[in-house]
Structures are given as structure tokens and as C-alpha cells.
Amino acid sequence: MRLAVLGLALVLAACFPWEGVPSADLEPYAAPSREVVVSMEDFAFRPDTLRISPGTVVVFANQGQHPHTATKSGGLFDSGILAPGERFRYTFALSREYSVYCKLHPYMVLRTVVGP
Ligand SMILES: [Cu+2]
């Protein structure tokens, strides 16, 4: 049984090598809460769908050549205009679904599902 579990873990690690494997360029200490980076470039959020647990900090990073915003309709949050190279952080505390868009390019939409 232990071997089967170990085997499964090895298979999973082989299939998903990027998950949970610390990389040398990450911060050397454990962050108090999980951070996920969403890139804004080429007039899209990348990824365009997020599934995260409550308390996750999402870093909206403008890695493109044009200004963008990360805005939640209803006034929950608005990054204001982020110039290329700028970032905005928001902690998603509540389990629910959020739709985030860019005010300058409303067709840029990020669907965020927060749940356990
Ligand atoms: Cu934009």
C-alpha cells in the first residue's frame, strides 16, 4: 500500500513537475499566504481563469507595452491604471466567483473562482 502511494506520488510529480517544486529564483522564505501572479499583456489576462483558495493574494502584473487596469465591477477593487511594469495586489478572502476586467479594454476578462 505504501509503495502504491509512493508510486502514485512519483507519477503525479512526473506529470506536474511545476507544482510545489521550489525554484531557485523564488523567495527563500515561506510566504505567509499564497501568491499567484496574473500577467496582463497582449490585451489579455494570463491565465484568463483562476481557481484559488480563500486568502490567496493575486498579483496583477502589467508585463505588456500598454496600460491596463484590474477592476472588479461593483467597486470591490480597482487597481487604477497600471503602466507597463507596474503591479497591483489583491487578497481574495471570500469563497465566490469574481469577474475582473480591464477598464481600458473591457474585453480583457479574468474569471476567478475562490473556493476550498
Ligand atoms: Cu487593458
mmCIF file of C-alpha atoms and ligand atoms in Angstrom:
data_model
loop_
_atom_site.group_PDB
_atom_site.id
_atom_site.type_symbol
_atom_site.label_atom_id
_atom_site.label_comp_id
_atom_site.label_asym_id
_atom_site.label_seq_id
_atom_site.Cartn_x
_atom_site.Cartn_y
_atom_site.Cartn_z
ATOM 1 C CA MET A 1 0.000 0.000 0.000
ATOM 2 C CA ARG A 2 2.780 2.418 0.891
ATOM 3 C CA LEU A 3 4.534 1.554 -2.342
ATOM 4 C CA ALA A 4 1.370 2.196 -4.313
ATOM 5 C CA VAL A 5 1.020 5.630 -2.693
ATOM 6 C CA LEU A 6 4.676 6.391 -3.320
ATOM 7 C CA GLY A 7 4.303 5.254 -6.921
ATOM 8 C CA LEU A 8 1.269 7.476 -7.390
ATOM 9 C CA ALA A 9 3.142 10.420 -5.889
ATOM 10 C CA LEU A 10 6.042 9.837 -8.263
ATOM 11 C CA VAL A 11 3.694 9.630 -11.249
ATOM 12 C CA LEU A 12 1.962 12.860 -10.173
ATOM 13 C CA ALA A 13 5.299 14.588 -9.633
ATOM 14 C CA ALA A 14 6.378 13.499 -13.097
ATOM 15 C CA CYS A 15 3.150 14.749 -14.651
ATOM 16 C CA PHE A 16 3.081 18.062 -12.783
ATOM 17 C CA PRO A 17 6.708 18.971 -12.147
ATOM 18 C CA TRP A 18 5.941 22.679 -11.871
ATOM 19 C CA GLU A 19 3.572 22.311 -8.907
ATOM 20 C CA GLY A 20 5.014 22.588 -5.450
ATOM 21 C CA VAL A 21 8.618 22.383 -6.581
ATOM 22 C CA PRO A 22 10.597 25.325 -5.229
ATOM 23 C CA SER A 23 12.732 27.061 -7.756
ATOM 24 C CA ALA A 24 15.979 28.886 -7.084
ATOM 25 C CA ASP A 25 14.587 32.264 -8.102
ATOM 26 C CA LEU A 26 11.710 32.171 -5.630
ATOM 27 C CA GLU A 27 11.928 33.975 -2.327
ATOM 28 C CA PRO A 28 13.974 31.904 0.142
ATOM 29 C CA TYR A 29 11.381 32.100 2.939
ATOM 30 C CA ALA A 30 7.843 30.787 3.152
ATOM 31 C CA ALA A 31 5.339 33.489 2.326
ATOM 32 C CA PRO A 32 2.551 33.862 4.919
ATOM 33 C CA SER A 33 -0.106 33.487 2.251
ATOM 34 C CA ARG A 34 -0.099 32.032 -1.188
ATOM 35 C CA GLU A 35 0.607 34.378 -4.087
ATOM 36 C CA VAL A 36 -0.441 33.903 -7.670
ATOM 37 C CA VAL A 37 0.764 36.147 -10.470
ATOM 38 C CA VAL A 38 -1.609 37.079 -13.278
ATOM 39 C CA SER A 39 0.102 38.661 -16.220
ATOM 40 C CA MET A 40 -1.513 41.433 -18.246
ATOM 41 C CA GLU A 41 -0.106 41.601 -21.723
ATOM 42 C CA ASP A 42 -1.215 41.476 -25.332
ATOM 43 C CA PHE A 43 -4.647 42.685 -24.173
ATOM 44 C CA ALA A 44 -5.451 39.609 -22.092
ATOM 45 C CA PHE A 45 -5.122 38.310 -18.569
ATOM 46 C CA ARG A 46 -2.899 35.250 -18.464
ATOM 47 C CA PRO A 47 -4.183 32.893 -17.321
ATOM 48 C CA ASP A 48 -7.756 34.002 -18.048
ATOM 49 C CA THR A 49 -9.233 31.643 -15.432
ATOM 50 C CA LEU A 50 -8.025 31.199 -11.856
ATOM 51 C CA ARG A 51 -9.026 28.654 -9.229
ATOM 52 C CA ILE A 52 -7.634 29.687 -5.860
ATOM 53 C CA SER A 53 -8.282 29.117 -2.183
ATOM 54 C CA PRO A 54 -9.571 31.906 0.096
ATOM 55 C CA GLY A 55 -6.812 34.204 1.293
ATOM 56 C CA THR A 56 -4.771 33.893 -1.861
ATOM 57 C CA VAL A 57 -3.015 37.081 -2.937
ATOM 58 C CA VAL A 58 -3.284 37.710 -6.650
ATOM 59 C CA VAL A 59 -0.586 39.929 -8.113
ATOM 60 C CA PHE A 60 -1.724 41.612 -11.301
ATOM 61 C CA ALA A 61 1.459 42.350 -13.211
ATOM 62 C CA ASN A 62 1.397 44.516 -16.312
ATOM 63 C CA GLN A 63 4.042 42.807 -18.397
ATOM 64 C CA GLY A 64 2.925 44.304 -21.676
ATOM 65 C CA GLN A 65 3.569 47.565 -23.518
ATOM 66 C CA HIS A 66 0.212 49.240 -22.797
ATOM 67 C CA PRO A 67 -1.594 50.478 -19.662
ATOM 68 C CA HIS A 68 -4.252 48.236 -18.113
ATOM 69 C CA THR A 69 -6.431 48.046 -15.004
ATOM 70 C CA ALA A 70 -7.559 45.154 -12.835
ATOM 71 C CA THR A 71 -11.092 46.118 -11.886
ATOM 72 C CA LYS A 72 -13.902 44.281 -10.168
ATOM 73 C CA SER A 73 -17.282 45.670 -11.175
ATOM 74 C CA GLY A 74 -19.339 46.868 -8.215
ATOM 75 C CA GLY A 75 -16.427 48.742 -6.703
ATOM 76 C CA LEU A 76 -14.897 45.836 -4.779
ATOM 77 C CA PHE A 77 -11.467 46.819 -6.051
ATOM 78 C CA ASP A 78 -9.825 48.801 -8.804
ATOM 79 C CA SER A 79 -6.108 48.906 -9.429
ATOM 80 C CA GLY A 80 -6.287 52.234 -11.236
ATOM 81 C CA ILE A 81 -4.197 52.478 -14.373
ATOM 82 C CA LEU A 82 -1.151 50.226 -14.237
ATOM 83 C CA ALA A 83 1.646 51.367 -16.506
ATOM 84 C CA PRO A 84 3.881 48.730 -18.081
ATOM 85 C CA GLY A 85 5.971 47.187 -15.314
ATOM 86 C CA GLU A 86 3.566 48.120 -12.510
ATOM 87 C CA ARG A 87 1.801 45.659 -10.229
ATOM 88 C CA PHE A 88 -1.314 45.545 -8.072
ATOM 89 C CA ARG A 89 -2.078 43.063 -5.287
ATOM 90 C CA TYR A 90 -5.456 41.946 -4.062
ATOM 91 C CA THR A 91 -6.306 39.309 -1.466
ATOM 92 C CA PHE A 92 -9.321 37.216 -2.399
ATOM 93 C CA ALA A 93 -10.779 36.425 1.034
ATOM 94 C CA LEU A 94 -14.280 35.159 0.286
ATOM 95 C CA SER A 95 -15.311 31.956 -1.450
ATOM 96 C CA ARG A 96 -17.211 33.104 -4.504
ATOM 97 C CA GLU A 97 -16.726 33.795 -8.171
ATOM 98 C CA TYR A 98 -15.243 37.062 -9.330
ATOM 99 C CA SER A 99 -15.077 38.578 -12.770
ATOM 100 C CA VAL A 100 -12.191 41.001 -13.161
ATOM 101 C CA TYR A 101 -11.832 43.176 -16.235
ATOM 102 C CA CYS A 102 -9.706 45.972 -17.640
ATOM 103 C CA LYS A 103 -11.476 49.343 -17.789
ATOM 104 C CA LEU A 104 -9.448 50.382 -20.829
ATOM 105 C CA HIS A 105 -10.055 47.137 -22.694
ATOM 106 C CA PRO A 106 -13.305 45.666 -21.304
ATOM 107 C CA TYR A 107 -12.909 42.559 -23.428
ATOM 108 C CA MET A 108 -9.994 41.630 -21.141
ATOM 109 C CA VAL A 109 -11.697 39.422 -18.552
ATOM 110 C CA LEU A 110 -10.308 37.231 -15.796
ATOM 111 C CA ARG A 111 -12.651 34.691 -14.235
ATOM 112 C CA THR A 112 -11.599 33.944 -10.674
ATOM 113 C CA VAL A 113 -13.173 31.126 -8.681
ATOM 114 C CA VAL A 114 -12.335 31.229 -4.976
ATOM 115 C CA GLY A 115 -13.145 28.099 -3.022
ATOM 116 C CA PRO A 116 -11.760 25.500 -0.691
HETATM 117 CU CU CU B 1 -6.205 46.673 -20.693
#
